[in-house]
Each structure stands twice: as C-alpha cells, then as structure tokens.
Short mmCIF file of C-alpha atoms and ligand atoms in Angstrom, two decimals:
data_model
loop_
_atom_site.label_atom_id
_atom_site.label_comp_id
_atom_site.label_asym_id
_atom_site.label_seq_id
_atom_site.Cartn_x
_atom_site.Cartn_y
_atom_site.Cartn_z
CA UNK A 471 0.00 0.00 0.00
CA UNK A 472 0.78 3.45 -0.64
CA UNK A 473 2.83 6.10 2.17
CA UNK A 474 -0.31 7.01 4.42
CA UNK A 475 -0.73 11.09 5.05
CA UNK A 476 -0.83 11.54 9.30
CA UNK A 477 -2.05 14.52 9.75
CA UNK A 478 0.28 15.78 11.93
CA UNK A 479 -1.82 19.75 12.80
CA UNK A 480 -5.25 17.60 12.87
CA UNK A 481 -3.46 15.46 15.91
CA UNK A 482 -1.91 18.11 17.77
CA UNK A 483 -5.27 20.30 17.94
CA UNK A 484 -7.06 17.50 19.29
CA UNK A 485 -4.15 16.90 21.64
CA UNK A 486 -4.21 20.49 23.06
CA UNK A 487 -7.67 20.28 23.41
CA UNK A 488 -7.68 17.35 25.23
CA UNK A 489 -5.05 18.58 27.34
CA UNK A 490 -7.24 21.67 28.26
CA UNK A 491 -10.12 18.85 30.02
CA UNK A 492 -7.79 18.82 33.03
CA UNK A 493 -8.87 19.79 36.98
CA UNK A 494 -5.92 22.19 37.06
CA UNK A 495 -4.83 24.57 34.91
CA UNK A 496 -2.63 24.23 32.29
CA UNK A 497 -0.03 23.09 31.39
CA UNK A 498 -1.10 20.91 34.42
CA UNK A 499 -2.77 17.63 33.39
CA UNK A 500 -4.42 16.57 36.05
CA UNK A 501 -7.69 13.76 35.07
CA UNK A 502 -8.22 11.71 38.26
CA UNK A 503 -10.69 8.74 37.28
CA UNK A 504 -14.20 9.21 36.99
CA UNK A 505 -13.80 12.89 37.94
CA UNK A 506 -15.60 15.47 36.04
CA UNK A 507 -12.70 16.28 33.62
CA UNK A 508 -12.13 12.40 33.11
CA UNK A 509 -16.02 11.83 31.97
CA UNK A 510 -15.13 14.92 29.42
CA UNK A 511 -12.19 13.86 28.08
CA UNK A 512 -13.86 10.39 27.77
CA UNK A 513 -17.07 11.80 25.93
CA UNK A 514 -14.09 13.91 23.73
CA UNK A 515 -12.62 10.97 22.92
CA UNK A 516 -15.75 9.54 22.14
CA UNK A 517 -17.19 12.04 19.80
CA UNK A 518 -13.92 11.81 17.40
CA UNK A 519 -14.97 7.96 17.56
CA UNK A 520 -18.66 8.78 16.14
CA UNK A 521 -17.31 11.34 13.24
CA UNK A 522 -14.58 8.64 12.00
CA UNK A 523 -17.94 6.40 11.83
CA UNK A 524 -16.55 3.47 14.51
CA UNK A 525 -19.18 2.33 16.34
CA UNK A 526 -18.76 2.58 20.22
CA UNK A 527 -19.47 0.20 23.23
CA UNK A 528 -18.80 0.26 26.53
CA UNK A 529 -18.34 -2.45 29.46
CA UNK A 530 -19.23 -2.91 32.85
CA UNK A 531 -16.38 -0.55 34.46
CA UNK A 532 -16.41 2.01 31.73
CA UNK A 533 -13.79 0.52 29.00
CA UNK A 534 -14.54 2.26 25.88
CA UNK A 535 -14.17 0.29 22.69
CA UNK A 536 -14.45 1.63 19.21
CA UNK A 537 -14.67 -0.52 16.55
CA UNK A 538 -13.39 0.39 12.73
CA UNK A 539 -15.67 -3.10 10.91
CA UNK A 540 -13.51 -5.34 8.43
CA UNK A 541 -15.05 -6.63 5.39
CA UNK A 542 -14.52 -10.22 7.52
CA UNK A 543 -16.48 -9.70 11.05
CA UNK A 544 -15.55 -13.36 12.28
CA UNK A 545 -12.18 -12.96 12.23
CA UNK A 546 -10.58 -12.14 15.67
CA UNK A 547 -10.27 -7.93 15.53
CA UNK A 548 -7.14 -6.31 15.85
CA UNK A 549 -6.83 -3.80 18.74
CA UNK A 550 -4.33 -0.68 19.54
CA UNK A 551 -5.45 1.60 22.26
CA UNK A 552 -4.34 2.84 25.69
CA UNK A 553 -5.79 5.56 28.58
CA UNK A 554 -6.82 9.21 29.06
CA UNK A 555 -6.87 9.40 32.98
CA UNK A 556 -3.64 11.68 34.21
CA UNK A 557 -2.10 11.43 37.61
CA UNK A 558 -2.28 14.65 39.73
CA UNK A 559 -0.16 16.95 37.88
CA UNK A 560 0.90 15.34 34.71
CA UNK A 561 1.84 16.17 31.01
CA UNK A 562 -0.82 15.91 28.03
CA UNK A 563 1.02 13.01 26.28
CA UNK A 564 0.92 10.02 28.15
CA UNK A 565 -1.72 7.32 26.89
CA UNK A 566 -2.93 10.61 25.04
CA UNK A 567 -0.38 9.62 21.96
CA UNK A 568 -1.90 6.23 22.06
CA UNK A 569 -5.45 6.82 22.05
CA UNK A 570 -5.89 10.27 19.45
CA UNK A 571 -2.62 8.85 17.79
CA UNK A 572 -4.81 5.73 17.23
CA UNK A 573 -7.74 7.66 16.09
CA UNK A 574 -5.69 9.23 13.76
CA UNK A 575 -4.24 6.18 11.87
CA UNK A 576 -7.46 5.10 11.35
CA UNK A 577 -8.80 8.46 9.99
CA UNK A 578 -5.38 7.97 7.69
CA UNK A 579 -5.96 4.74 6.85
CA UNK A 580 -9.73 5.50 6.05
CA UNK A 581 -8.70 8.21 3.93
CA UNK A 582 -6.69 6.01 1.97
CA UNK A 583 -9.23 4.26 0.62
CA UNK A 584 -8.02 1.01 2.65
CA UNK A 585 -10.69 -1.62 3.67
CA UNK A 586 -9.45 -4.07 6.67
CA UNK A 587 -10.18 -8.04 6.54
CA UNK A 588 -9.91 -7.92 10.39
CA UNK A 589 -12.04 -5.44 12.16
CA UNK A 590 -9.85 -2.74 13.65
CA UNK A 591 -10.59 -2.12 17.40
CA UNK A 592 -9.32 1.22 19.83
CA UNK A 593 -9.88 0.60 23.18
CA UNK A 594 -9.71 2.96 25.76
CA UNK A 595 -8.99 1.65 29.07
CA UNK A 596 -10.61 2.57 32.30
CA UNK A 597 -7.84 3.67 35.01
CA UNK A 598 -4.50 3.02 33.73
CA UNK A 599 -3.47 5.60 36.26
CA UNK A 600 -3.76 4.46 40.33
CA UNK A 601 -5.43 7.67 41.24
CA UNK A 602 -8.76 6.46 42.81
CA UNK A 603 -8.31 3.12 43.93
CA UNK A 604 -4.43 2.68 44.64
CA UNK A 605 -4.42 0.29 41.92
CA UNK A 606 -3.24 1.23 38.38
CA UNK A 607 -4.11 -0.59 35.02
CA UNK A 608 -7.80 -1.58 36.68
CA UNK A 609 -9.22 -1.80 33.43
CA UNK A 610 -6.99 -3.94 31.57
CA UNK A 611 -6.89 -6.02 35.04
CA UNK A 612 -10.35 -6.67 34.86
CA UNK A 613 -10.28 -7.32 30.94
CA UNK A 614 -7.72 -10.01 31.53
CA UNK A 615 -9.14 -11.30 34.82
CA UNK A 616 -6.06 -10.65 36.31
CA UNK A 617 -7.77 -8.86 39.07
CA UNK A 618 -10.39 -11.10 40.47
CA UNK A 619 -14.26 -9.36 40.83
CA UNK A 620 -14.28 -9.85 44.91
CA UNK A 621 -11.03 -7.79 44.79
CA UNK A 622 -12.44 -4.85 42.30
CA UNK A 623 -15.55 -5.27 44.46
CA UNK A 624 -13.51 -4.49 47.54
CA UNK A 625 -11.59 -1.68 46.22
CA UNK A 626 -12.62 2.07 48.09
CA UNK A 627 -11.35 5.38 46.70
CA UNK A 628 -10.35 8.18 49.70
CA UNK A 629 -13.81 9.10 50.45
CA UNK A 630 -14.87 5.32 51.09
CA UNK A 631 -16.96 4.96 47.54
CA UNK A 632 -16.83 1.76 46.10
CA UNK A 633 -16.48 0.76 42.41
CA UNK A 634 -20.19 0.01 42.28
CA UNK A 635 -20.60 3.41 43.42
CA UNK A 636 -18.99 5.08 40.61
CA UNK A 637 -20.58 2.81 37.94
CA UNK A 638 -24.04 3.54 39.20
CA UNK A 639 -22.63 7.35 38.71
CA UNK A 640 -21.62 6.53 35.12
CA UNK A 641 -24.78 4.83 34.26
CA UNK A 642 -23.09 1.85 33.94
CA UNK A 643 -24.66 0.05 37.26
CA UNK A 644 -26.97 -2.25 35.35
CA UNK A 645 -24.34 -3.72 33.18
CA UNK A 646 -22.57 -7.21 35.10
CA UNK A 647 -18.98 -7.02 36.30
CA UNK A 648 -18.43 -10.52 35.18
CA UNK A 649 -18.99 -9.64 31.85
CA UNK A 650 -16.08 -7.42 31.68
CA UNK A 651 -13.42 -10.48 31.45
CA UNK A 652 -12.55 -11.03 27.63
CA UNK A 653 -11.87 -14.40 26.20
CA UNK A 654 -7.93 -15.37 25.46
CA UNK A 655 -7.00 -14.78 21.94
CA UNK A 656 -10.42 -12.62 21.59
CA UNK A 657 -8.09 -9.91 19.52
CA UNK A 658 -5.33 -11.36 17.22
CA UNK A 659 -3.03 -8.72 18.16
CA UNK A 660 -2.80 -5.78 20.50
CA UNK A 661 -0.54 -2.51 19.86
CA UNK A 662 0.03 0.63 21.84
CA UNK A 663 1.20 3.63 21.10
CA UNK A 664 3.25 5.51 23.72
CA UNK A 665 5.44 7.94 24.76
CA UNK A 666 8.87 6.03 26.43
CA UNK A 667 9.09 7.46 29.69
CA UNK A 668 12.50 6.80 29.70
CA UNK A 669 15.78 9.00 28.27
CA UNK A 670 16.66 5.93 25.54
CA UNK A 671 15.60 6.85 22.43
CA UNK A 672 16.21 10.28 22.70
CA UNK A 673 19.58 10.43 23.63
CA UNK A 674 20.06 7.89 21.05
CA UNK A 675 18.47 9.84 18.30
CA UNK A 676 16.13 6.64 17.37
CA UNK A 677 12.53 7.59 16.44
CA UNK A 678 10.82 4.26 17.33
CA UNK A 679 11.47 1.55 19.99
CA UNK A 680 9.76 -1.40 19.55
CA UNK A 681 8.86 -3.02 23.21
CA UNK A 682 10.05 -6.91 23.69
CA UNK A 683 9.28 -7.22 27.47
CA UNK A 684 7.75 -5.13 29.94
CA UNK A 685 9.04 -5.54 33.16
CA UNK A 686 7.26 -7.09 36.40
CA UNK A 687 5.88 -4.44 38.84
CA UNK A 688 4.71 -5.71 42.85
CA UNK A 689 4.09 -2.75 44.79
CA UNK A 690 3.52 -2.88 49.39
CA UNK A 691 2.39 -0.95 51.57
CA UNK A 692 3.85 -1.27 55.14
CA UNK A 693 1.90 -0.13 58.70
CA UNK A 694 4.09 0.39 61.36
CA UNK A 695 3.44 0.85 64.78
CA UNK A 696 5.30 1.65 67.70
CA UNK A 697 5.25 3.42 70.64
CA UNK A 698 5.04 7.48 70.85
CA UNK A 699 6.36 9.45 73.67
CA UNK A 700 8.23 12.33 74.87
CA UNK A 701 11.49 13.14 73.37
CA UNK A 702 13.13 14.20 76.10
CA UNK A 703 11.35 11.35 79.06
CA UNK A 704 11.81 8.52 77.16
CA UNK A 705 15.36 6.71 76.85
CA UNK A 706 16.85 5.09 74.34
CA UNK A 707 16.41 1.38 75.47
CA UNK A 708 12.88 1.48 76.31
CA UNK A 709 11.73 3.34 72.87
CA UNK A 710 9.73 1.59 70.33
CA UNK A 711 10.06 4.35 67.43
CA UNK A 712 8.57 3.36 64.08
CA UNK A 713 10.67 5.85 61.98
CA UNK A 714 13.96 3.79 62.68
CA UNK A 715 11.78 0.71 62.31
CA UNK A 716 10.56 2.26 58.75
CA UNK A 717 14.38 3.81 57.83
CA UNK A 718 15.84 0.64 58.08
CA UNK A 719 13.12 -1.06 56.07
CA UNK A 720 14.06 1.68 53.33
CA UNK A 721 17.91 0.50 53.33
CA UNK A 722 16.54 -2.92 53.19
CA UNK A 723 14.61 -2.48 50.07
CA UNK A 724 17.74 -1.19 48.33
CA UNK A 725 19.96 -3.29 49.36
CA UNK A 726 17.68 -6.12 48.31
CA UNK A 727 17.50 -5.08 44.43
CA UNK A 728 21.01 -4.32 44.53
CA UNK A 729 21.87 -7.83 45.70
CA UNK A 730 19.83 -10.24 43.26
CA UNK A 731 22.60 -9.82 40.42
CA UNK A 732 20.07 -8.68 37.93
CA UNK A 733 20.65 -5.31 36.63
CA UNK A 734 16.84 -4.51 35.73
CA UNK A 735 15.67 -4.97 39.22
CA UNK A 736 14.85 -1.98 40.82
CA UNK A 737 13.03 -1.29 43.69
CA UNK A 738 12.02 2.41 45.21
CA UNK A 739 10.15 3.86 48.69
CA UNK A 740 8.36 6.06 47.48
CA UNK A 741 5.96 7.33 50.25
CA UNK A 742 7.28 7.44 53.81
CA UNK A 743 4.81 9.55 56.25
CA UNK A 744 4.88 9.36 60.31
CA UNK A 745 3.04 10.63 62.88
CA UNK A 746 2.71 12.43 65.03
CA UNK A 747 5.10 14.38 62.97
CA UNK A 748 6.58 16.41 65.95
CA UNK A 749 10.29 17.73 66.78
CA UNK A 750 9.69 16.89 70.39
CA UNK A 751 7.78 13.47 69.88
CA UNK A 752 8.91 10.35 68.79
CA UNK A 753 7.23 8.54 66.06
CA UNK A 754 4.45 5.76 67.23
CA UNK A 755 3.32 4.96 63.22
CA UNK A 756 5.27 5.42 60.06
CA UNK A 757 3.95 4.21 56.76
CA UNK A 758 5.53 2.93 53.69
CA UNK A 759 4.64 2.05 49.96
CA UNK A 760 7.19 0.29 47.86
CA UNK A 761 7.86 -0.36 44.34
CA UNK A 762 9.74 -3.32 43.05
CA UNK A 763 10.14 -4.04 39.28
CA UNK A 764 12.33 -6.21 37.31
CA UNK A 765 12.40 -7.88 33.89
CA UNK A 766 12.82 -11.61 35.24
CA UNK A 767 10.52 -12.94 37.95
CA UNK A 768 12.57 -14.89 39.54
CA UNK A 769 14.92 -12.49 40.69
CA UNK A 770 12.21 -9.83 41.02
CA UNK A 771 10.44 -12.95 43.50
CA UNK A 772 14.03 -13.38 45.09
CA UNK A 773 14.00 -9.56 45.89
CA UNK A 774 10.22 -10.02 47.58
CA UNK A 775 11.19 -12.49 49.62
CA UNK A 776 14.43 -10.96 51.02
CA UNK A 777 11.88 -7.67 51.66
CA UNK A 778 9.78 -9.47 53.96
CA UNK A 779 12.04 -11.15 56.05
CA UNK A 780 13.88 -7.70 56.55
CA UNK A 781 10.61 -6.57 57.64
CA UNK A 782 10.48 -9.20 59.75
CA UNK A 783 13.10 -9.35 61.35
CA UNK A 784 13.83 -5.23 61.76
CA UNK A 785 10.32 -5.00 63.35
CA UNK A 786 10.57 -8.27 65.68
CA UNK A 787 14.05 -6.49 67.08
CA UNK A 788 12.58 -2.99 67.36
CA UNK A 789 9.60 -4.37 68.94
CA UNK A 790 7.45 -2.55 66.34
CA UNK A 791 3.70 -4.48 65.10
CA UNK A 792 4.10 -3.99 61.38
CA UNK A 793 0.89 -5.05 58.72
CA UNK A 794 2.23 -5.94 55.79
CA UNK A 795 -0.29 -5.64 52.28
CA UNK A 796 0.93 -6.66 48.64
CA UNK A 797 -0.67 -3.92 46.59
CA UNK A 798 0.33 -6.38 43.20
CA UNK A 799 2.64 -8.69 42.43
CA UNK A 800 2.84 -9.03 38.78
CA UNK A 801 4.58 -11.26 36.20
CA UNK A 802 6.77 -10.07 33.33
CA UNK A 803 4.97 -9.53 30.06
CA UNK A 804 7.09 -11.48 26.77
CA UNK A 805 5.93 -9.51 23.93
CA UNK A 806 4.68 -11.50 20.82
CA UNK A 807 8.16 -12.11 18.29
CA UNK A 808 5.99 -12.21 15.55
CA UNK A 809 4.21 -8.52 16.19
CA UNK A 810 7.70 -7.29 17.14
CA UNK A 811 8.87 -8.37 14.10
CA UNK A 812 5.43 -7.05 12.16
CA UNK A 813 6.76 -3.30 13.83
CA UNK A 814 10.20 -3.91 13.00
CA UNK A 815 9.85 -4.95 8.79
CA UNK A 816 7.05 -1.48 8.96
CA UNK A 817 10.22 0.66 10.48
CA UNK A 818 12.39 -0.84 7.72
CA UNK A 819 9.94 -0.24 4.80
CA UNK A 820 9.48 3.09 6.05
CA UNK A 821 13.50 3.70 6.65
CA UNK A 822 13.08 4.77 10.07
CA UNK A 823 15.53 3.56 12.87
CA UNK A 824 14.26 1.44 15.54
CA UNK A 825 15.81 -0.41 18.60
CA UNK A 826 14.42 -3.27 20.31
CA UNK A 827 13.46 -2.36 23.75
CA UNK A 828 11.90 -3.13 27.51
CA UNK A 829 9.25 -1.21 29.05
CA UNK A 830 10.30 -0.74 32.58
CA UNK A 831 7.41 1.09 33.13
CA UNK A 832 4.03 -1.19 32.76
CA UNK A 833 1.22 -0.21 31.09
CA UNK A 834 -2.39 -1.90 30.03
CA UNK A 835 0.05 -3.79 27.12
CA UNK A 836 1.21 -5.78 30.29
CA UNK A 837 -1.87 -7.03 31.37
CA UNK A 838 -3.47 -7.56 27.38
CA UNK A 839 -0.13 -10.03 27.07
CA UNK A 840 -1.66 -12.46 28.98
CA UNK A 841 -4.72 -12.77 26.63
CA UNK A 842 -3.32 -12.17 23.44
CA UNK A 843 -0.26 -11.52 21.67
CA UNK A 844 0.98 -7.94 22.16
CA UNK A 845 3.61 -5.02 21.21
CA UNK A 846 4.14 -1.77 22.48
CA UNK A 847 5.60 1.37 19.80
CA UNK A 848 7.51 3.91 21.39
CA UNK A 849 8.25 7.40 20.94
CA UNK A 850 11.14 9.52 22.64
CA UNK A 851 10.04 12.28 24.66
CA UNK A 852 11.95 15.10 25.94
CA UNK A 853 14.66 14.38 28.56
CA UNK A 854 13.06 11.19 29.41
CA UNK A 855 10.67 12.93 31.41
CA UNK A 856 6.66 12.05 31.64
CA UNK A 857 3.95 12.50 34.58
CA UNK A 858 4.87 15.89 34.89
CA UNK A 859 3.35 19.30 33.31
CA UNK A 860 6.49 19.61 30.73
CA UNK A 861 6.62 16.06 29.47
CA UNK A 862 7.20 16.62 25.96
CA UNK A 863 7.13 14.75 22.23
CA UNK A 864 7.25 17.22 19.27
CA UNK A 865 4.59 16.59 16.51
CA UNK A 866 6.87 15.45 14.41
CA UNK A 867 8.14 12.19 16.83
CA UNK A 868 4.38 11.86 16.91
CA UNK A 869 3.60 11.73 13.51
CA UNK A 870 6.44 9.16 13.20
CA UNK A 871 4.92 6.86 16.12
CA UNK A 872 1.45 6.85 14.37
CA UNK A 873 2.66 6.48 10.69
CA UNK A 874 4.36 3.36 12.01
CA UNK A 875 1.19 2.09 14.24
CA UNK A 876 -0.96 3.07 10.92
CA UNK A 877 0.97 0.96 8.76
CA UNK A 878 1.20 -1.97 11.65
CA UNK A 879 -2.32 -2.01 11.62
CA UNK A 880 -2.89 -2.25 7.66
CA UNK A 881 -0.46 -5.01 7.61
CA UNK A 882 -2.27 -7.52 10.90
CA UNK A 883 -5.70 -6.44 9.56
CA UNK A 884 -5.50 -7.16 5.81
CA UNK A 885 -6.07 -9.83 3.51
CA UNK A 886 -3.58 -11.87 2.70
CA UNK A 887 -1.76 -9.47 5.45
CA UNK A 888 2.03 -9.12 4.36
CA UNK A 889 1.59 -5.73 2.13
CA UNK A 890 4.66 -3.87 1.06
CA UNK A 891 4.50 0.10 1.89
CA UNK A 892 5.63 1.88 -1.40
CA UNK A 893 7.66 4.49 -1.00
ZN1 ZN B 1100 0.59 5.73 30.15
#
C-alpha cells in the first residue's frame, strides 16, 4: 500500500484540546478517574470515535471500545489503544499519543481508501493511572481477569466509595462485572502507542522503539506501629520508634534489588509519612509504599522475599507491630516475536531507525499479554521525562509513532496481510 498522510496539525489540535479537560490549569494535566474532567475527556474521545464512523461500546467498568468493521467480522479484531486518565499533575502526552494517535491512523488509513479483513478495534482503558483506587491498570486487570471481581468489588477510593458506586454514577450500574473479562486470543493482536518514559531513544536519536518485554511491577504498603512518647522522658532502650523501624526497612529495600545480580531490578520507597510528625515526639506509626520491578521474575520474587524477612526481622528487634499488604505482584509480560517483528519490517519499509526495547514502566500492554499476543511502539520524549506538566514529544516524533502504528495495523488487519509500503 501506498505512504499514508498523518495529519500531523489535525493530531496536535485535538491533543491540546484534550489537554485543556484537566482539573488544574494548564499546562497541568491533572484527570483523576471518573472525575468530572475524566467523563469529558472520555465523551471527547468519544465524539472523534462517532465522526470517524466506529461504532462505540462500553463495558461494565467504563472501558470504551471503538470498533473500525472489516469486510470479515468473524475474524478475531485487531486492537491498539491505551488511557486518558492523568495522575495529579501530569503532562498531556501520556496514553494521550496512544489513544488520538490511534484515532488518527485510522482516519489515515480510512482516507486512503483502505478496507481491513480484520475489524480494527481502539480501546480505551478505564484507570490506567492508580489515582482512585491505589491500583493502576484496573481496566486492563479486569479485561484479563487478572484482578479477580471480589477484589475490584472491595476496592474504596479516599472518600470510602466503592467501584459500584462510581458505575451507578456513570450509568453503567446495570451492566454485570463478570462480563467485563474477555476471552484469550479474543483480539489477534494488540498494539500501543506511547510515549517512552525513559531517556533511551532520545539520547540515542532513534525515532521508534519497539517493546520486547515489559518488566514485572509488585508494589507494598507497610503499617508500622510503635510506641510514641516524649522526646526528652523517654530513653533510648525502652523506645519503640517506628521511623527507625521504617528507615531501616528503606535501606533494606535497596539493598535487596542491589543484591539479586540482575541489573533490571529496581526497587524504590516512594511514600514514607509518620506521625505524630513532631520535633519533640517520637514517632508511634510510620507508613511505607514500595515499588519493586524487574524484567525476570525470579529475581524480582528473590527480591520479595528478602523484603519481607527484613521486615520481619527489623520489626521483631525494634519491637514494632508492622501489617504488611501486597498492593500487586505481577509477572513479566514477553511480547509477541511475531508482532515485534510485524513493527520492525514497517520501520524498515518506512526507513526509520528502531531499537528493540523493555518497558520498565508497565502499562495496560502488560496485562493484554496475557490474553493475546501484544507489542508496544515507542516514541522519545523530551529528557526522558513524563507525569509531569512539561513532558514533551514534538509533533513530528508523533507523527512518526502513528505512521508506524498506521501501517502496523494495515499489515495484521488485511487480507492476505504481508503488504509492502511503497515508497
Ligand atoms: Zn501511560
């Protein structure tokens, strides 16, 4: 098939417009789930669905699926999407480029006169971000059962509200939770778009990365609780102070993914509050939420297990009660060889550079892996940086990322399938 024409202004209008459905103002992105500017942006999304003629369906915790129809509706569709939600004071690009940029390769596609065997699905997933429930990637959880329904069910957001709660809100209370859960190999490929996150392929000067793995994320959250008292009355050998308990814990979790050998794992505390939170008081509860990734599970298990018996142990000698919850513990996602292969022949027909790459953050990719076979395309953004107001890809790295998704998409949704771009 022919070069397809992204159009590059078209994109970056709806972008900016998109980025102006925020609770803050801009450049803050801020699009908490299910708040007011989320159920905007979603119905913005939604209308750009109706004018490229998809039709539109929704599930039982607000996934939004859009559906381009191929001239052969049994096949299994082919699906590229990703989110709109934005952490608290984020940038207008991430899951943003995988969504519009989606909407946009069809539009190109369309306009190019191409007809798909395979029906062509965007999906845009509910809560890839953790801002209500503490969990992120619910959507693509519950799509994959990977999150069971009595967990969702018991999920609360700060003020208390349930899930149930915020479907009723949505209108979506009648539909059945179970009915979320999509069959294994219900799409014959998934693709996202996305910004990298990371400083790779910028610093490189490579326009696309093509994602292999994406790496396993667990993330705790530690109670501990000692004893307060006054800072001046109380000795040393008869305190019980949860900050030491909860700064050794810290050292702990570092030196446990520095010691498994593997280079990916990595493993950050990344909230650390006490109270009472006085000079002259000494701390009786500290808490602590921890992030542990790594490409291989083994080691990133290995690193688990050496985290809990530190907290074990520390707490048992410091005479501190800890409560210890696992947030998630997730597996690795293996992308498909044959999609990463699809992504790599479209970069070479196109001559555009690529590198092979893994996704160290995760992203709804991670949990679509585990019910069909999946890719991610990156794009470089500025410095590296993302979930912050001046994350950055210029429309040009854009356009790249969604000529190559375009083209990806022709080539797992036609007949006959392996079509040579002409250039
Ligand atoms: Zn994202």
């Amino acid at each position: 098939m022919a070069r397809l024409r992204i159009d590059s202004a078209r994109l970056n209008s709806q972008i900016g417009a998109l980025a102006c459905i925020s609770e803050a103002p801009a450049p803050v992105v801020t699009r908490v789930l299910f708040s007011e500017a989320d159920l905007k942006a979603r119905a913005f999304a939604k209308t750009i669905c109706y004018e490229l003629g998809l039709s539109i369906s929704e599930d039982a915790v607000g996934n939004i699926f859009a559906r381009w129809r191929g001239s052969n509706p049994k096949l299994s569709p082919v699906a590229t999407g990703s989110h709109i939600d934005a952490i608290p004071n984020a940038g207008r690009y991430d899951g943003v480029v995988g969504v519009l940029g989606a909407l946009e390769a069809i539009s190109a596609l369309k306009e190019a006169g191409f007809q798909p065997e395979r029906s062509i699905e965007l999906i845009i997933f509910t809560a890839e971000e953790p801002t209500r429930f503490g969990i992120g990637c619910l959507g693509s959880r519950l799509l994959s059962g990977a999150l069971s329904l009595s967990r969702a069910k018991a999920l609360r957001d700060p003020e208390g509200r349930d899930l149930n709660y915020w479907r009723k809100r949505l209108g979506l209370g009648k539909q059945d939770m179970k009915s979320v859960r999509l069959q294994r190999n219900c799409y014959s490929a998934f693709v996202e778009l996305h910004i990298e996150q990371g400083p790779i392929l910028e610093k490189e000067r490579i326009p696309i990365g093509v994602v292999e793995k994406i790496a396993a994320p667990s993330t705790l959250r530690v109670q501990l609780t000692g004893v307060g008292g006054h800072a001046g009355a109380v000795l040393m050998p008869h305190r019980r102070d949860a900050l030491l308990a909860g700064a050794e814990i810290a050292l702990a979790v570092e030196e446990s993914a520095c010691s498994t050998g593997s280079p990916d794992t990595v493993a950050t505390t990344g909230v650390f509050r006490i109270e009472p939170g006085a000079v002259n008081s000494i701390p009786c509860r500290a808490w602590l939420e921890i992030d542990l990734r790594d490409t291989r599970l083994h080691t990133r298990d290995a690193a688990l297990k050496r985290i809990e018996s530190a907290i074990s142990k520390i707490c048992r000698r410091r005479r501190i009660q800890f409560k210890l919850e696992k947030l998630n513990v997730d597996s690795p996602a293996i992308c498909a060889p044959s999609l990463v292969n699809t992504v790599t022949s479209v970069c070479g027909e196109l001559g555009l550079g690529m590198k092979k790459m893994v996704s160290r953050a995760y992203h709804d990719s991670l949990f679509m892996a585990q019910i069909c076979p999946t890719t991610m395309i990156f794009i470089p953004c500025r410095g590296g940086v993302s979930h912050r107001p001046d994350e950055y890809s210029s429309p040009s790295q854009i356009k790249t990322g969604v000529e190559v998704l375009a083209h990806t998409l022709a080539k797992l949704s036609a007949k006959g399938s392996s079509s040579q771009i002409a250039r």
